[in-house]
Amino acid sequence: MLFAVTLLVLGLVGVVGGALIVARRGGGSPAPGIVIVVLGTVAAALAVALLALPGVPA
């Protein structure tokens, strides 16, 4: 349970941080921020799945 909650928090921090990186990139490529958003989304989705599925040890 603690692992899933930690993963959820880190995933959400990654999504917000990546979005801030994309927003603040002036003339550069937004690719690093987009990658961070995608990884944060995957981590958050995994955490939700760990919390939602009753038979999975988290």
PDB file of N, CA and C in Angstrom:
ATOM      1  N   MET A   1       0.822  -1.191   0.000  1.00  0.00           N
ATOM      2  CA  MET A   1       0.000   0.000   0.000  1.00  0.00           C
ATOM      3  C   MET A   1       0.869   1.259   0.000  1.00  0.00           C
ATOM      4  N   LEU A   2       1.888   1.280   0.817  1.00  0.00           N
ATOM      5  CA  LEU A   2       2.774   2.437   0.889  1.00  0.00           C
ATOM      6  C   LEU A   2       3.499   2.643  -0.440  1.00  0.00           C
ATOM      7  N   PHE A   3       3.912   1.540  -1.068  1.00  0.00           N
ATOM      8  CA  PHE A   3       4.580   1.630  -2.363  1.00  0.00           C
ATOM      9  C   PHE A   3       3.664   2.258  -3.406  1.00  0.00           C
ATOM     10  N   ALA A   4       2.410   1.841  -3.445  1.00  0.00           N
ATOM     11  CA  ALA A   4       1.464   2.361  -4.423  1.00  0.00           C
ATOM     12  C   ALA A   4       1.198   3.850  -4.202  1.00  0.00           C
ATOM     13  N   VAL A   5       1.063   4.255  -2.959  1.00  0.00           N
ATOM     14  CA  VAL A   5       0.818   5.665  -2.661  1.00  0.00           C
ATOM     15  C   VAL A   5       2.049   6.500  -3.026  1.00  0.00           C
ATOM     16  N   THR A   6       3.220   6.004  -2.711  1.00  0.00           N
ATOM     17  CA  THR A   6       4.455   6.700  -3.068  1.00  0.00           C
ATOM     18  C   THR A   6       4.587   6.822  -4.579  1.00  0.00           C
ATOM     19  N   LEU A   7       4.282   5.745  -5.280  1.00  0.00           N
ATOM     20  CA  LEU A   7       4.340   5.755  -6.733  1.00  0.00           C
ATOM     21  C   LEU A   7       3.336   6.745  -7.312  1.00  0.00           C
ATOM     22  N   LEU A   8       2.162   6.819  -6.719  1.00  0.00           N
ATOM     23  CA  LEU A   8       1.146   7.769  -7.168  1.00  0.00           C
ATOM     24  C   LEU A   8       1.614   9.206  -6.975  1.00  0.00           C
ATOM     25  N   VAL A   9       2.175   9.495  -5.825  1.00  0.00           N
ATOM     26  CA  VAL A   9       2.661  10.850  -5.554  1.00  0.00           C
ATOM     27  C   VAL A   9       3.791  11.217  -6.511  1.00  0.00           C
ATOM     28  N   LEU A  10       4.736  10.317  -6.703  1.00  0.00           N
ATOM     29  CA  LEU A  10       5.845  10.603  -7.613  1.00  0.00           C
ATOM     30  C   LEU A  10       5.364  10.754  -9.048  1.00  0.00           C
ATOM     31  N   GLY A  11       4.381   9.956  -9.432  1.00  0.00           N
ATOM     32  CA  GLY A  11       3.822  10.083 -10.769  1.00  0.00           C
ATOM     33  C   GLY A  11       3.161  11.430 -10.993  1.00  0.00           C
ATOM     34  N   LEU A  12       2.393  11.876 -10.006  1.00  0.00           N
ATOM     35  CA  LEU A  12       1.723  13.170 -10.130  1.00  0.00           C
ATOM     36  C   LEU A  12       2.726  14.320 -10.121  1.00  0.00           C
ATOM     37  N   VAL A  13       3.775  14.196  -9.323  1.00  0.00           N
ATOM     38  CA  VAL A  13       4.833  15.209  -9.328  1.00  0.00           C
ATOM     39  C   VAL A  13       5.516  15.240 -10.691  1.00  0.00           C
ATOM     40  N   GLY A  14       5.723  14.071 -11.298  1.00  0.00           N
ATOM     41  CA  GLY A  14       6.322  14.012 -12.626  1.00  0.00           C
ATOM     42  C   GLY A  14       5.449  14.663 -13.682  1.00  0.00           C
ATOM     43  N   VAL A  15       4.153  14.445 -13.601  1.00  0.00           N
ATOM     44  CA  VAL A  15       3.239  15.056 -14.578  1.00  0.00           C
ATOM     45  C   VAL A  15       3.267  16.576 -14.450  1.00  0.00           C
ATOM     46  N   VAL A  16       3.180  17.069 -13.235  1.00  0.00           N
ATOM     47  CA  VAL A  16       3.180  18.526 -13.027  1.00  0.00           C
ATOM     48  C   VAL A  16       4.532  19.124 -13.404  1.00  0.00           C
ATOM     49  N   GLY A  17       5.606  18.477 -12.992  1.00  0.00           N
ATOM     50  CA  GLY A  17       6.942  18.977 -13.325  1.00  0.00           C
ATOM     51  C   GLY A  17       7.202  18.969 -14.821  1.00  0.00           C
ATOM     52  N   GLY A  18       6.793  17.908 -15.486  1.00  0.00           N
ATOM     53  CA  GLY A  18       6.962  17.853 -16.935  1.00  0.00           C
ATOM     54  C   GLY A  18       6.156  18.924 -17.646  1.00  0.00           C
ATOM     55  N   ALA A  19       4.942  19.166 -17.162  1.00  0.00           N
ATOM     56  CA  ALA A  19       4.126  20.219 -17.768  1.00  0.00           C
ATOM     57  C   ALA A  19       4.770  21.591 -17.577  1.00  0.00           C
ATOM     58  N   LEU A  20       5.368  21.813 -16.418  1.00  0.00           N
ATOM     59  CA  LEU A  20       6.065  23.081 -16.184  1.00  0.00           C
ATOM     60  C   LEU A  20       7.280  23.214 -17.095  1.00  0.00           C
ATOM     61  N   ILE A  21       7.989  22.113 -17.314  1.00  0.00           N
ATOM     62  CA  ILE A  21       9.146  22.148 -18.215  1.00  0.00           C
ATOM     63  C   ILE A  21       8.699  22.484 -19.631  1.00  0.00           C
ATOM     64  N   VAL A  22       7.609  21.861 -20.079  1.00  0.00           N
ATOM     65  CA  VAL A  22       7.100  22.141 -21.426  1.00  0.00           C
ATOM     66  C   VAL A  22       6.685  23.607 -21.541  1.00  0.00           C
ATOM     67  N   ALA A  23       6.032  24.126 -20.511  1.00  0.00           N
ATOM     68  CA  ALA A  23       5.543  25.502 -20.556  1.00  0.00           C
ATOM     69  C   ALA A  23       6.675  26.524 -20.543  1.00  0.00           C
ATOM     70  N   ARG A  24       7.783  26.197 -19.908  1.00  0.00           N
ATOM     71  CA  ARG A  24       8.861  27.179 -19.748  1.00  0.00           C
ATOM     72  C   ARG A  24       9.948  27.064 -20.820  1.00  0.00           C
ATOM     73  N   ARG A  25       9.838  26.072 -21.705  1.00  0.00           N
ATOM     74  CA  ARG A  25      10.832  25.961 -22.773  1.00  0.00           C
ATOM     75  C   ARG A  25      10.573  27.057 -23.786  1.00  0.00           C
ATOM     76  N   GLY A  26      11.465  28.026 -23.851  1.00  0.00           N
ATOM     77  CA  GLY A  26      11.252  29.152 -24.755  1.00  0.00           C
ATOM     78  C   GLY A  26      11.400  28.752 -26.209  1.00  0.00           C
ATOM     79  N   GLY A  27      12.620  28.609 -26.673  1.00  0.00           N
ATOM     80  CA  GLY A  27      12.834  28.273 -28.069  1.00  0.00           C
ATOM     81  C   GLY A  27      13.321  26.856 -28.253  1.00  0.00           C
ATOM     82  N   GLY A  28      13.496  26.146 -27.162  1.00  0.00           N
ATOM     83  CA  GLY A  28      14.043  24.788 -27.253  1.00  0.00           C
ATOM     84  C   GLY A  28      12.974  23.748 -27.502  1.00  0.00           C
ATOM     85  N   SER A  29      13.413  22.526 -27.559  1.00  0.00           N
ATOM     86  CA  SER A  29      12.502  21.407 -27.799  1.00  0.00           C
ATOM     87  C   SER A  29      11.756  21.058 -26.511  1.00  0.00           C
ATOM     88  N   PRO A  30      10.453  20.816 -26.609  1.00  0.00           N
ATOM     89  CA  PRO A  30       9.682  20.427 -25.424  1.00  0.00           C
ATOM     90  C   PRO A  30       9.775  18.920 -25.132  1.00  0.00           C
ATOM     91  N   ALA A  31      10.601  18.197 -25.880  1.00  0.00           N
ATOM     92  CA  ALA A  31      10.660  16.743 -25.754  1.00  0.00           C
ATOM     93  C   ALA A  31      10.989  16.254 -24.337  1.00  0.00           C
ATOM     94  N   PRO A  32      11.964  16.836 -23.627  1.00  0.00           N
ATOM     95  CA  PRO A  32      12.238  16.335 -22.267  1.00  0.00           C
ATOM     96  C   PRO A  32      11.030  16.434 -21.338  1.00  0.00           C
ATOM     97  N   GLY A  33      10.298  17.533 -21.422  1.00  0.00           N
ATOM     98  CA  GLY A  33       9.111  17.685 -20.593  1.00  0.00           C
ATOM     99  C   GLY A  33       8.018  16.704 -20.972  1.00  0.00           C
ATOM    100  N   ILE A  34       7.875  16.445 -22.261  1.00  0.00           N
ATOM    101  CA  ILE A  34       6.863  15.498 -22.720  1.00  0.00           C
ATOM    102  C   ILE A  34       7.196  14.096 -22.231  1.00  0.00           C
ATOM    103  N   VAL A  35       8.459  13.723 -22.277  1.00  0.00           N
ATOM    104  CA  VAL A  35       8.879  12.406 -21.790  1.00  0.00           C
ATOM    105  C   VAL A  35       8.591  12.273 -20.297  1.00  0.00           C
ATOM    106  N   ILE A  36       8.864  13.328 -19.532  1.00  0.00           N
ATOM    107  CA  ILE A  36       8.608  13.288 -18.096  1.00  0.00           C
ATOM    108  C   ILE A  36       7.113  13.175 -17.816  1.00  0.00           C
ATOM    109  N   VAL A  37       6.290  13.874 -18.586  1.00  0.00           N
ATOM    110  CA  VAL A  37       4.837  13.778 -18.418  1.00  0.00           C
ATOM    111  C   VAL A  37       4.366  12.358 -18.701  1.00  0.00           C
ATOM    112  N   VAL A  38       4.874  11.755 -19.773  1.00  0.00           N
ATOM    113  CA  VAL A  38       4.471  10.389 -20.126  1.00  0.00           C
ATOM    114  C   VAL A  38       4.883   9.407 -19.038  1.00  0.00           C
ATOM    115  N   LEU A  39       6.113   9.512 -18.551  1.00  0.00           N
ATOM    116  CA  LEU A  39       6.571   8.602 -17.488  1.00  0.00           C
ATOM    117  C   LEU A  39       5.785   8.808 -16.197  1.00  0.00           C
ATOM    118  N   GLY A  40       5.463  10.049 -15.875  1.00  0.00           N
ATOM    119  CA  GLY A  40       4.651  10.323 -14.692  1.00  0.00           C
ATOM    120  C   GLY A  40       3.248   9.756 -14.820  1.00  0.00           C
ATOM    121  N   THR A  41       2.692   9.835 -16.022  1.00  0.00           N
ATOM    122  CA  THR A  41       1.367   9.279 -16.259  1.00  0.00           C
ATOM    123  C   THR A  41       1.365   7.765 -16.119  1.00  0.00           C
ATOM    124  N   VAL A  42       2.403   7.122 -16.646  1.00  0.00           N
ATOM    125  CA  VAL A  42       2.514   5.666 -16.522  1.00  0.00           C
ATOM    126  C   VAL A  42       2.654   5.267 -15.059  1.00  0.00           C
ATOM    127  N   ALA A  43       3.470   5.997 -14.296  1.00  0.00           N
ATOM    128  CA  ALA A  43       3.652   5.687 -12.876  1.00  0.00           C
ATOM    129  C   ALA A  43       2.351   5.876 -12.099  1.00  0.00           C
ATOM    130  N   ALA A  44       1.630   6.952 -12.397  1.00  0.00           N
ATOM    131  CA  ALA A  44       0.365   7.195 -11.702  1.00  0.00           C
ATOM    132  C   ALA A  44      -0.674   6.130 -12.055  1.00  0.00           C
ATOM    133  N   ALA A  45      -0.711   5.722 -13.325  1.00  0.00           N
ATOM    134  CA  ALA A  45      -1.658   4.682 -13.739  1.00  0.00           C
ATOM    135  C   ALA A  45      -1.328   3.341 -13.074  1.00  0.00           C
ATOM    136  N   LEU A  46      -0.060   3.021 -12.960  1.00  0.00           N
ATOM    137  CA  LEU A  46       0.348   1.792 -12.279  1.00  0.00           C
ATOM    138  C   LEU A  46      -0.042   1.846 -10.809  1.00  0.00           C
ATOM    139  N   ALA A  47       0.132   2.992 -10.182  1.00  0.00           N
ATOM    140  CA  ALA A  47      -0.238   3.130  -8.773  1.00  0.00           C
ATOM    141  C   ALA A  47      -1.735   2.964  -8.576  1.00  0.00           C
ATOM    142  N   VAL A  48      -2.522   3.544  -9.463  1.00  0.00           N
ATOM    143  CA  VAL A  48      -3.975   3.397  -9.357  1.00  0.00           C
ATOM    144  C   VAL A  48      -4.366   1.933  -9.542  1.00  0.00           C
ATOM    145  N   ALA A  49      -3.724   1.256 -10.483  1.00  0.00           N
ATOM    146  CA  ALA A  49      -4.013  -0.164 -10.686  1.00  0.00           C
ATOM    147  C   ALA A  49      -3.637  -0.984  -9.458  1.00  0.00           C
ATOM    148  N   LEU A  50      -2.509  -0.670  -8.839  1.00  0.00           N
ATOM    149  CA  LEU A  50      -2.096  -1.396  -7.632  1.00  0.00           C
ATOM    150  C   LEU A  50      -3.080  -1.163  -6.487  1.00  0.00           C
ATOM    151  N   LEU A  51      -3.611   0.045  -6.409  1.00  0.00           N
ATOM    152  CA  LEU A  51      -4.562   0.344  -5.335  1.00  0.00           C
ATOM    153  C   LEU A  51      -5.940  -0.259  -5.624  1.00  0.00           C
ATOM    154  N   ALA A  52      -6.310  -0.375  -6.887  1.00  0.00           N
ATOM    155  CA  ALA A  52      -7.657  -0.796  -7.250  1.00  0.00           C
ATOM    156  C   ALA A  52      -7.820  -2.316  -7.292  1.00  0.00           C
ATOM    157  N   LEU A  53      -6.784  -3.022  -7.687  1.00  0.00           N
ATOM    158  CA  LEU A  53      -6.901  -4.485  -7.830  1.00  0.00           C
ATOM    159  C   LEU A  53      -6.698  -5.152  -6.477  1.00  0.00           C
ATOM    160  N   PRO A  54      -7.668  -5.906  -6.011  1.00  0.00           N
ATOM    161  CA  PRO A  54      -7.598  -6.426  -4.642  1.00  0.00           C
ATOM    162  C   PRO A  54      -6.551  -7.519  -4.426  1.00  0.00           C
ATOM    163  N   GLY A  55      -6.207  -8.292  -5.440  1.00  0.00           N
ATOM    164  CA  GLY A  55      -5.305  -9.402  -5.229  1.00  0.00           C
ATOM    165  C   GLY A  55      -3.838  -9.094  -5.410  1.00  0.00           C
ATOM    166  N   VAL A  56      -3.524  -7.875  -5.815  1.00  0.00           N
ATOM    167  CA  VAL A  56      -2.144  -7.512  -6.124  1.00  0.00           C
ATOM    168  C   VAL A  56      -1.481  -6.962  -4.865  1.00  0.00           C
ATOM    169  N   PRO A  57      -0.364  -7.550  -4.452  1.00  0.00           N
ATOM    170  CA  PRO A  57       0.332  -6.994  -3.271  1.00  0.00           C
ATOM    171  C   PRO A  57       1.040  -5.699  -3.667  1.00  0.00           C
ATOM    172  N   ALA A  58       0.827  -4.674  -2.889  1.00  0.00           N
ATOM    173  CA  ALA A  58       1.455  -3.382  -3.197  1.00  0.00           C
ATOM    174  C   ALA A  58       2.418  -3.026  -2.072  1.00  0.00           C
TER     175      ALA A  58
END
